[in-house]
mmCIF file of C-alpha atoms and ligand atoms in Angstrom:
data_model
loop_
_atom_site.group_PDB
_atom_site.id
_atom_site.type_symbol
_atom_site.label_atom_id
_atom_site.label_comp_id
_atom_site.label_asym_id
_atom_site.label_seq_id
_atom_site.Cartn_x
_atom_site.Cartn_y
_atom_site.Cartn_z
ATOM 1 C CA UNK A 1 77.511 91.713 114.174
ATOM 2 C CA UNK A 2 76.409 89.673 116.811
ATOM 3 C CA UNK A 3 79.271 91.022 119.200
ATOM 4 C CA UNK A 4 78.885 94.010 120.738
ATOM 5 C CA UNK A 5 82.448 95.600 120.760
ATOM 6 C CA UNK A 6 82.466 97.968 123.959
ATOM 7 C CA UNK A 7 85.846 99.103 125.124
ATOM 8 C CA UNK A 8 85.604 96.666 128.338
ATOM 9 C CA UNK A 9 85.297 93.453 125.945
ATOM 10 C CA UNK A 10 88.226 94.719 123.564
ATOM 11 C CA UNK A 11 90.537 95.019 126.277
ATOM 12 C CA UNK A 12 89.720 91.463 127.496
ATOM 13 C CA UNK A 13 89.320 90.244 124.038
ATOM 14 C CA UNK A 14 92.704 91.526 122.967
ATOM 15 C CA UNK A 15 94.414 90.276 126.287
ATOM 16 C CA UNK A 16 93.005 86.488 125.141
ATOM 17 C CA UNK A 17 94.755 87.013 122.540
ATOM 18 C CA UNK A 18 97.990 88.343 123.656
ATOM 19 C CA UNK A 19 97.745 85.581 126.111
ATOM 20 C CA UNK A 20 97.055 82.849 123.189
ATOM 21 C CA UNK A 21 100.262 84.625 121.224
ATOM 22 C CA UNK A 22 102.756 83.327 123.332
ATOM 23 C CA UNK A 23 101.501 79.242 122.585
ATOM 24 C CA UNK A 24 101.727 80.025 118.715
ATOM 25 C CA UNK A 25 104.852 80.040 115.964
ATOM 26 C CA UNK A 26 102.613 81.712 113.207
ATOM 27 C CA UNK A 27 99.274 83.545 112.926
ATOM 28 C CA UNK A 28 97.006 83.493 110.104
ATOM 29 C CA UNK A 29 95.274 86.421 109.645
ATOM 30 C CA UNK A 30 92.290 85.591 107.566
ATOM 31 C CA UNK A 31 91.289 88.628 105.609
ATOM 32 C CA UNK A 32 88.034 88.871 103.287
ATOM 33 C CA UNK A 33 89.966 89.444 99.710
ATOM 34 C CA UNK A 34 87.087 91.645 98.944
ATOM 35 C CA UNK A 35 88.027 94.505 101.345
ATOM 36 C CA UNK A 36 91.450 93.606 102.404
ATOM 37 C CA UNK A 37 92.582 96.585 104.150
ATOM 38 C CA UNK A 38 88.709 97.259 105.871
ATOM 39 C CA UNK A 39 89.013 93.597 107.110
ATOM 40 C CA UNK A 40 92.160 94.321 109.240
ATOM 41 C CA UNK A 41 92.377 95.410 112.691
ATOM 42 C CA UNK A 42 95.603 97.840 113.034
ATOM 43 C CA UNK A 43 95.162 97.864 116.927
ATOM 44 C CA UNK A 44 96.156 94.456 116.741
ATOM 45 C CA UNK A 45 98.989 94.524 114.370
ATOM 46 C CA UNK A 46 101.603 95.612 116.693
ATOM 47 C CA UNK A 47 101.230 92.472 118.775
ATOM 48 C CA UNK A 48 101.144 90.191 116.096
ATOM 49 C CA UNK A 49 104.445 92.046 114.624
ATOM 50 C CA UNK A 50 106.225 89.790 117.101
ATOM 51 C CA UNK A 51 105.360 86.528 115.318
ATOM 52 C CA UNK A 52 105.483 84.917 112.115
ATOM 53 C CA UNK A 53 102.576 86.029 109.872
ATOM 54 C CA UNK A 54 100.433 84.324 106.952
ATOM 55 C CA UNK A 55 97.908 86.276 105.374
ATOM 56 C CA UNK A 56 94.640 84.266 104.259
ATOM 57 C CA UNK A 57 92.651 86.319 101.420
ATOM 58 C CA UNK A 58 89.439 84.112 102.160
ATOM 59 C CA UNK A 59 86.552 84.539 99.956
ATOM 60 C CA UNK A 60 88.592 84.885 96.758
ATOM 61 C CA UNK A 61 85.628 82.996 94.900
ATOM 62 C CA UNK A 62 83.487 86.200 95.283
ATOM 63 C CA UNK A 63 86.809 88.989 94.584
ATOM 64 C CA UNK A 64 87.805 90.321 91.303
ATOM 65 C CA UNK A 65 90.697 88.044 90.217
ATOM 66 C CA UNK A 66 93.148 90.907 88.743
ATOM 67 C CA UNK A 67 92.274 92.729 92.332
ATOM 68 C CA UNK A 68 93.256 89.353 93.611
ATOM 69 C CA UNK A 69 96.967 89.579 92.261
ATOM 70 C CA UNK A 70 97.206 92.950 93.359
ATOM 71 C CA UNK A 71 97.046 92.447 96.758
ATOM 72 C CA UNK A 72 98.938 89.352 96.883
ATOM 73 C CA UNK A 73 101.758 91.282 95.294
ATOM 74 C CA UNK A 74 101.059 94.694 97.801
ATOM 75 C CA UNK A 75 100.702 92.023 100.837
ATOM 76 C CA UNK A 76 104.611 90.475 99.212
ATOM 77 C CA UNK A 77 105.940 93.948 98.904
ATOM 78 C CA UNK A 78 105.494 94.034 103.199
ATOM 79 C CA UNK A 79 107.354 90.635 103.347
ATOM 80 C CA UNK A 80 104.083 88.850 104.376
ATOM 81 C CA UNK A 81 102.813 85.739 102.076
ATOM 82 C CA UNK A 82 99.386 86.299 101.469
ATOM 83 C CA UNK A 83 97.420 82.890 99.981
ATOM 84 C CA UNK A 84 93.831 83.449 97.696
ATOM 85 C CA UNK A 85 91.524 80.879 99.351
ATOM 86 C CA UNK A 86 88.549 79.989 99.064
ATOM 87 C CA UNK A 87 86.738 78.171 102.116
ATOM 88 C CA UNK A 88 83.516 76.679 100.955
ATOM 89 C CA UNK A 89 85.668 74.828 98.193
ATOM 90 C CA UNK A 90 88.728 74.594 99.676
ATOM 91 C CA UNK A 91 90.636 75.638 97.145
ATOM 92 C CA UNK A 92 93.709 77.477 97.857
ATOM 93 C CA UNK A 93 94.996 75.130 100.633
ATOM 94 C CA UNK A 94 97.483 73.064 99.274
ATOM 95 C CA UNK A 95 99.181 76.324 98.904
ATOM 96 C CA UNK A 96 98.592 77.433 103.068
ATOM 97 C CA UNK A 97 100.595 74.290 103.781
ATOM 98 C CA UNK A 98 102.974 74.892 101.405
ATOM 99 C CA UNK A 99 103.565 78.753 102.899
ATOM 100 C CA UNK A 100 103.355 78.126 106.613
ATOM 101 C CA UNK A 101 106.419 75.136 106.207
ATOM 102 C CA UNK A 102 108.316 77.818 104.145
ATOM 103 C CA UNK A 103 108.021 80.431 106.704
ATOM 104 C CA UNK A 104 108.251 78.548 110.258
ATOM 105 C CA UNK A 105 111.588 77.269 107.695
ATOM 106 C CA UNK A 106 113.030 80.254 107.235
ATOM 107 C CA UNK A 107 112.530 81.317 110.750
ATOM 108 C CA UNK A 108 113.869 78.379 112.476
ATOM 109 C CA UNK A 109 116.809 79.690 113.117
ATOM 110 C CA UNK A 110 115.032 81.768 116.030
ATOM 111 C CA UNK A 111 113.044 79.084 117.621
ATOM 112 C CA UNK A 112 116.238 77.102 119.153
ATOM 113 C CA UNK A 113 114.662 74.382 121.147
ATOM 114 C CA UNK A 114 112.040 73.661 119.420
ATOM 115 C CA UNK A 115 113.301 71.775 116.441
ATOM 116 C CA UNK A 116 111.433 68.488 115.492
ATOM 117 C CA UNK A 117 108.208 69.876 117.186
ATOM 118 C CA UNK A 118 104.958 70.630 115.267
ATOM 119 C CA UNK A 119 104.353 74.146 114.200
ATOM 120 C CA UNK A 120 101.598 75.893 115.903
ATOM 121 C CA UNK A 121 98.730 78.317 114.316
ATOM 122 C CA UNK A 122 96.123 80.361 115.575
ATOM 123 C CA UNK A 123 93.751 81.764 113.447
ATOM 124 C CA UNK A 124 92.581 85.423 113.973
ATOM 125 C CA UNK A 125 90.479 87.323 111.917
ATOM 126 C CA UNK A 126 87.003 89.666 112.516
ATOM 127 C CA UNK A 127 83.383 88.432 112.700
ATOM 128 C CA UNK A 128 82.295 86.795 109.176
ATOM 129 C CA UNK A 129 85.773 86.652 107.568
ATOM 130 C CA UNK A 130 85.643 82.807 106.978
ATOM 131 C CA UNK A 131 87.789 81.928 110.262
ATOM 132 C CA UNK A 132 85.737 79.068 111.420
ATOM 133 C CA UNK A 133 85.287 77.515 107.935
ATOM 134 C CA UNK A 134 88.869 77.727 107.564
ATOM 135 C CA UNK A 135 89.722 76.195 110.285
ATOM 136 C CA UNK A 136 87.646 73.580 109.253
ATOM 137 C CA UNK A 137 88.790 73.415 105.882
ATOM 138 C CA UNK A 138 92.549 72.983 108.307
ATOM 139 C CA UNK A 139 90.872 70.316 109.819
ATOM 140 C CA UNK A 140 89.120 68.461 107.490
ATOM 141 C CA UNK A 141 86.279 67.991 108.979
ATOM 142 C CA UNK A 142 83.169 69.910 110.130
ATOM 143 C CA UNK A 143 83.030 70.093 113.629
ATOM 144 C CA UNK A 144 83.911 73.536 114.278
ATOM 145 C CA UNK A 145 80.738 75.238 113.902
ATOM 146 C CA UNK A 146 80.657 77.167 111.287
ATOM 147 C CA UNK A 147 77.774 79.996 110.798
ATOM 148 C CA UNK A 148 76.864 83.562 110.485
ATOM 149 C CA UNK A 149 77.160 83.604 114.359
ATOM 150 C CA UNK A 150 80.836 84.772 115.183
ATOM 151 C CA UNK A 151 82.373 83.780 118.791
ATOM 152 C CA UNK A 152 81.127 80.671 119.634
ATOM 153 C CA UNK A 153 82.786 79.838 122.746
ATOM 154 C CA UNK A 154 84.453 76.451 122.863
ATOM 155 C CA UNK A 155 86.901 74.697 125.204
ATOM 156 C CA UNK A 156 90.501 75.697 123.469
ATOM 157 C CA UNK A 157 92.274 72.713 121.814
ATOM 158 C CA UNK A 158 94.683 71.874 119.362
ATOM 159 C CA UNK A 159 93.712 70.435 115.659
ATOM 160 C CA UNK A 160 96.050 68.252 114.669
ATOM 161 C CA UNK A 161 96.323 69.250 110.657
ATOM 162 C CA UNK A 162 99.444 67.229 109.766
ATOM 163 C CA UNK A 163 102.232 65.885 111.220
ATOM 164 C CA UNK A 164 104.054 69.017 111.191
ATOM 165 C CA UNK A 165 100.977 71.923 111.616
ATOM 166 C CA UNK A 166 98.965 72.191 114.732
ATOM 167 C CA UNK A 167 96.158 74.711 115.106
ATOM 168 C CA UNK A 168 94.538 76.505 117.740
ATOM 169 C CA UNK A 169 90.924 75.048 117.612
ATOM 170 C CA UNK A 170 89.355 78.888 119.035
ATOM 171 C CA UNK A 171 90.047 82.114 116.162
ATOM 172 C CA UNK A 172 91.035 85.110 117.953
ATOM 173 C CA UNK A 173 88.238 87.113 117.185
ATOM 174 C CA UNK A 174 89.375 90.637 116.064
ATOM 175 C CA UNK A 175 86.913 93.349 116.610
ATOM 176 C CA UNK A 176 86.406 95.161 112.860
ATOM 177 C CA UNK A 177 87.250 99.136 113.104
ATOM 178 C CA UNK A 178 84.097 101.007 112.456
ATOM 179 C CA UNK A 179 85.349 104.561 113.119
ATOM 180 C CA UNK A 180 85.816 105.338 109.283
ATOM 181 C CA UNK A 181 83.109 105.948 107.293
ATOM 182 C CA UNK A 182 84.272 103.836 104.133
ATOM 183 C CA UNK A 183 85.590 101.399 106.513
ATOM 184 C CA UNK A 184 82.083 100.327 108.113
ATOM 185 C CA UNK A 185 80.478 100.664 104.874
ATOM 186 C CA UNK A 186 82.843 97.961 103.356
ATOM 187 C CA UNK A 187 82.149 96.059 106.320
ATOM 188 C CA UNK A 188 78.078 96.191 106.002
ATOM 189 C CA UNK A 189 78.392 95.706 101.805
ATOM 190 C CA UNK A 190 79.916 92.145 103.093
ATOM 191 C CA UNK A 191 77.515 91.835 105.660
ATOM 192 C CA UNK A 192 79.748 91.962 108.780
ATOM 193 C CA UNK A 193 77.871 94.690 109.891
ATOM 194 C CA UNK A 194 74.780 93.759 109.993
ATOM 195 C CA UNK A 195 71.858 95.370 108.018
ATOM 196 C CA UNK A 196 69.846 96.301 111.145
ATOM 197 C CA UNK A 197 72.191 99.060 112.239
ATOM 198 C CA UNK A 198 72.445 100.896 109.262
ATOM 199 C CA UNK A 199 69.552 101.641 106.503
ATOM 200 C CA UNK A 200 69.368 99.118 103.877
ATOM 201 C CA UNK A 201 68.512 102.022 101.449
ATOM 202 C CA UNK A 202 71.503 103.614 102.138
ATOM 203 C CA UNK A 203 73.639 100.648 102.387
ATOM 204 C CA UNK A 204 72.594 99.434 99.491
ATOM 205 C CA UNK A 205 72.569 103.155 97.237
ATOM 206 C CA UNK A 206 75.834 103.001 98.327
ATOM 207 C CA UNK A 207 77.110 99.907 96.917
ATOM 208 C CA UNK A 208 75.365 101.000 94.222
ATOM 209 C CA UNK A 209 77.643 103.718 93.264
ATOM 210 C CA UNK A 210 80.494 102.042 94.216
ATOM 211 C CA UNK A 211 79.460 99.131 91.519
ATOM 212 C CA UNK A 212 79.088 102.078 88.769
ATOM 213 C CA UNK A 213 82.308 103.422 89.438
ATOM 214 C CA UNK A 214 84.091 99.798 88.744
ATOM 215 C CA UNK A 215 81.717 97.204 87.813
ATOM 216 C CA UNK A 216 79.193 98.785 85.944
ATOM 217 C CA UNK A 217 79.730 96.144 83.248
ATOM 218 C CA UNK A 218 78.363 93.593 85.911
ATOM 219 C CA UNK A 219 75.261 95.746 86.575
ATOM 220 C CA UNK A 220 73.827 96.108 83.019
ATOM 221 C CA UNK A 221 74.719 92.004 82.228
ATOM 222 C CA UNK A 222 73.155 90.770 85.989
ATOM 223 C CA UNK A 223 69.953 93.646 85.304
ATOM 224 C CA UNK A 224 69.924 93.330 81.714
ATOM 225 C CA UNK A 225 70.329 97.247 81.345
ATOM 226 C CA UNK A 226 70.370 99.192 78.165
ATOM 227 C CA UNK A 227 73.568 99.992 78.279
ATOM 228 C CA UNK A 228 72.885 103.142 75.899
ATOM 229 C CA UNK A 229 70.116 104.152 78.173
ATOM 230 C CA UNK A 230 72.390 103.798 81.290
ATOM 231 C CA UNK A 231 75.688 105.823 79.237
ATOM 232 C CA UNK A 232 72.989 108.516 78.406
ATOM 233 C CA UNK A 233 72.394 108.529 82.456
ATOM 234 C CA UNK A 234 76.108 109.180 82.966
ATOM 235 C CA UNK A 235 76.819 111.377 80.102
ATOM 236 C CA UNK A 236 74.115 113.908 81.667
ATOM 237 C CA UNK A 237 75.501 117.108 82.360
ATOM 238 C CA UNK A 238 72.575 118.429 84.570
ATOM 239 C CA UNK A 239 72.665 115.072 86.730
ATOM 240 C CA UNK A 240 74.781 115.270 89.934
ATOM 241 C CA UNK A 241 76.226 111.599 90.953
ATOM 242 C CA UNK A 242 73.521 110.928 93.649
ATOM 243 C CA UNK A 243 70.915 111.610 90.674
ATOM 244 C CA UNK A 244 72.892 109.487 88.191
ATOM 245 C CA UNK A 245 73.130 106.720 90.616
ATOM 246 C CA UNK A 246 69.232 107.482 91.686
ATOM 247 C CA UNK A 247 68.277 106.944 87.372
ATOM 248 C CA UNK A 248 70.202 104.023 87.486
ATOM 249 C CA UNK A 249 68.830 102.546 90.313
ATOM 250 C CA UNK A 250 65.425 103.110 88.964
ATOM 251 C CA UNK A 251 66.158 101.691 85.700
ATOM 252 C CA UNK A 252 67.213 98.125 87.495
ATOM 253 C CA UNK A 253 63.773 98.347 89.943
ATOM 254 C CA UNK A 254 61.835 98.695 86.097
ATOM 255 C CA UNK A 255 63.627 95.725 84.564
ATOM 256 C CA UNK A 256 62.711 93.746 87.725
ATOM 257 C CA UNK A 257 59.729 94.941 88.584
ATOM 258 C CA UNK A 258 60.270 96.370 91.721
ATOM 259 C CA UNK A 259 57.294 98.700 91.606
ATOM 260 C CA UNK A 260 55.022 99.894 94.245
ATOM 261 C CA UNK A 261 51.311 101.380 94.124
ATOM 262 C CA UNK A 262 51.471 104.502 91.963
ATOM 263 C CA UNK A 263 54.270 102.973 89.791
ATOM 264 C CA UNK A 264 56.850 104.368 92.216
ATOM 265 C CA UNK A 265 60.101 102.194 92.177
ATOM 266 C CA UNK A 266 60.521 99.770 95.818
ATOM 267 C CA UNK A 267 64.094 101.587 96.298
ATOM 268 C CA UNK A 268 63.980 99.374 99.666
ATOM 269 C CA UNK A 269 63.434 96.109 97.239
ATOM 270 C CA UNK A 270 66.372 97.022 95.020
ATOM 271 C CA UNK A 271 68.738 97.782 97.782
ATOM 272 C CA UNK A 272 68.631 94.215 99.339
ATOM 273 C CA UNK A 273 68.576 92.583 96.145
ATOM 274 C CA UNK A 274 71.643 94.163 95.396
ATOM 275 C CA UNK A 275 73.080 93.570 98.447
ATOM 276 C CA UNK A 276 72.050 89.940 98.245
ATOM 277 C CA UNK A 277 73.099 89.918 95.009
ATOM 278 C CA UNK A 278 76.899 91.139 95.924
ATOM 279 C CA UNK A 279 77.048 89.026 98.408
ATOM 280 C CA UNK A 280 76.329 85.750 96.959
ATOM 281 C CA UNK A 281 78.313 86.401 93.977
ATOM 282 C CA UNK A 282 75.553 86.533 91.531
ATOM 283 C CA UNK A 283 77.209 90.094 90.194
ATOM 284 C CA UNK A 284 80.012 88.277 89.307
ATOM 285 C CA UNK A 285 83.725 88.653 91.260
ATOM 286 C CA UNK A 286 83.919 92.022 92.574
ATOM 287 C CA UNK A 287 86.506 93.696 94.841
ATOM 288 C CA UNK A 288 85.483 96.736 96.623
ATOM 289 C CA UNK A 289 88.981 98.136 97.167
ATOM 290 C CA UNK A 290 91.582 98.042 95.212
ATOM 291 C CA UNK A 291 95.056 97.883 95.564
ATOM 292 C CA UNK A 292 97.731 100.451 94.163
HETATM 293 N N1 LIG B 301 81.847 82.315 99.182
HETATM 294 C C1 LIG B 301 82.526 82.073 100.295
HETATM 295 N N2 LIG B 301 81.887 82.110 101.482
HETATM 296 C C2 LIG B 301 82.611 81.867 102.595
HETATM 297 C C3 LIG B 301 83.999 81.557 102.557
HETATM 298 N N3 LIG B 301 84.414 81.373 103.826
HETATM 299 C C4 LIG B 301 83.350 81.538 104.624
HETATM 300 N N4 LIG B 301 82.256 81.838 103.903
HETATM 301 C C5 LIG B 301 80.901 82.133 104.422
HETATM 302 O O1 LIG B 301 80.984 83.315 105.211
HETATM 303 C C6 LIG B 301 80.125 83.214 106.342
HETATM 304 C C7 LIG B 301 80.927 83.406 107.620
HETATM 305 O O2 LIG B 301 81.821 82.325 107.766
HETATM 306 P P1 LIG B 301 82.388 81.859 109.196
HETATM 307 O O3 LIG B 301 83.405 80.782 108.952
HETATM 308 O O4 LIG B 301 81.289 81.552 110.132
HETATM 309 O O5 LIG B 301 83.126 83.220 109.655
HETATM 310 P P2 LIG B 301 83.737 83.615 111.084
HETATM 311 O O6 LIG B 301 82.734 84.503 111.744
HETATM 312 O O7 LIG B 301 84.982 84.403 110.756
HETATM 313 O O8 LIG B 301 84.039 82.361 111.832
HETATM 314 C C8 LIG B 301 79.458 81.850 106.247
HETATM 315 O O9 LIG B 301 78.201 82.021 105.625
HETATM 316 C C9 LIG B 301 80.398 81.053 105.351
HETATM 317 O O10 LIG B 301 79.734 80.043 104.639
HETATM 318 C C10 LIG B 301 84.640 81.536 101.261
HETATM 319 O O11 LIG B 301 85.851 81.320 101.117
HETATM 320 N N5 LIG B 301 83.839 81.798 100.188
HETATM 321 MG MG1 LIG B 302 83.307 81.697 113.667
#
């Protein structure tokens, strides 16, 4: 992350966006769909309760596409429309237009006044979610900077998107909740953490065993595994998970060559590669939690 969340710049942060609140009809909460629940903040949620909600499941190129349903139908069940997009493509928008009219519609009623006058977003998400390349995607064009550097201060405008949708040009930016274990290791498998703070190695052996658990189809096909040597890994009875997951790991760092002096395996190598490799997409579309 390249915002340091201290209590001080929450409480400011937040109060922005309380602040911001009252200009807006709807927020858009962009979510990665990959970790939909570890990509909320709850200490927001009670302000936003107040408005009009969209859910954006950004990154839905990279997420499992059954896990993709799923939490469209789990966000539904909650009465909040949740929309797959994906922002590098843009595909998924036609939809976000589409939703947005149909809710600032069916809550019209409540916003006396106001009738004939464009709806207004704000986009609010944490660092690395996709909220600047949505918004440009909402804009259709590129100058909102877009980048792996979150919180780019700009002067706050409004985007016109159409003649009905205006957008907050600045995202609120959310700070991601790190006090749960399986929470910030969600968040550093994505990369919203940032691999400086916490050991590759164990980031990555992580990830690891979370991939065996429910993609270990996409390991053996993206490693080329034997996938009798890898069930006779599982299968052992004397192995305890960390072990199984240790065999396994080793088995990849032989098929790639990730060998140092002494014909040990580069456990460091493998780690980022996977990492790198989950995060690109190149181990296929994966969803590290899934709904009910
Ligand atoms: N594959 C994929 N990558 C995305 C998508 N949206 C954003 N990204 C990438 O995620 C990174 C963070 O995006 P950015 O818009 O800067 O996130 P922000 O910090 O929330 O403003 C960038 O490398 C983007 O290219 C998406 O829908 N799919
Ligand atoms: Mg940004």
């Amino acid at each position: 992350m390249n915002i340091n969340w201290y209590p001080g710049h929450m409480a400011k942060t937040k109060k922005q966006i309380i602040e911001d609140l009252k200009l807006i009809d709807i927020v858009i909460e962009v979510l990665d769909a990959r970790i939909p629940i570890s990509s909320q903040n709850p200490d927001i949620q009670e302000q936003i309760k107040q408005k009009k909600k969209v859910i954006i499941l950004n990154k839905s190129d990279l997420s499992d596409e059954k896990q993709n349903q799923k939490w469209v139908e789990y966000f539904a069940k909650q009465n909040i429309p949740a929309v797959l997009v994906d922002s590098t493509s843009g595909k998924g928008f036609n939809e976000v237009d589409k939703v947005i009219k149909n809710v600032y519609e069916a809550g019209r009623y409540e916003q006396k006044g106001r009738v004939g006058k464009s709806i207004r977003l704000m986009v609010m998400g944490i660092p690395n979610v996709g909220k600047s390349s949505f918004i440009n995607r909402m804009a259709h064009k590129a100058s909102t900077k877009v980048g792996n550097k979150p919180g780019v201060t700009k002067q706050k405008q409004w985007i016109r998107v159409s003649n009905e949708i205006e957008l907050l040009d600045t995202p609120g930016v959310l700070w991601p909740k790190l006090d749960e274990k399986n929470t910030a290791m969600n968040l550093a498998y994505t990369g919203t953490i940032k691999d400086e703070i916490l050991p590759t190695i164990e980031v990555g052996f992580a990830l690891l065993k979370v991939l065996m658990e429910h993609y270990l189809k996409n390991l053996i096909e993206r490693y080329k595994l034997s996938a009798e040597v890898i069930e006779a890994i599982l299968q052992n009875r004397v192995l305890e998970p960390n072990e199984k997951a240790l065999e396994v790991m080793n088995e990849i760092g032989r098929k790639r060559g990730c060998v140092i002096a002494g014909g040990e395996i580069d456990q460091e190598r493998i780690a980022n590669m996977l990492l790198e490799d989950f995060r690109t997409g190149k181990l296929g579309k994966i969803t590290l939690e899934m709904s009910q």
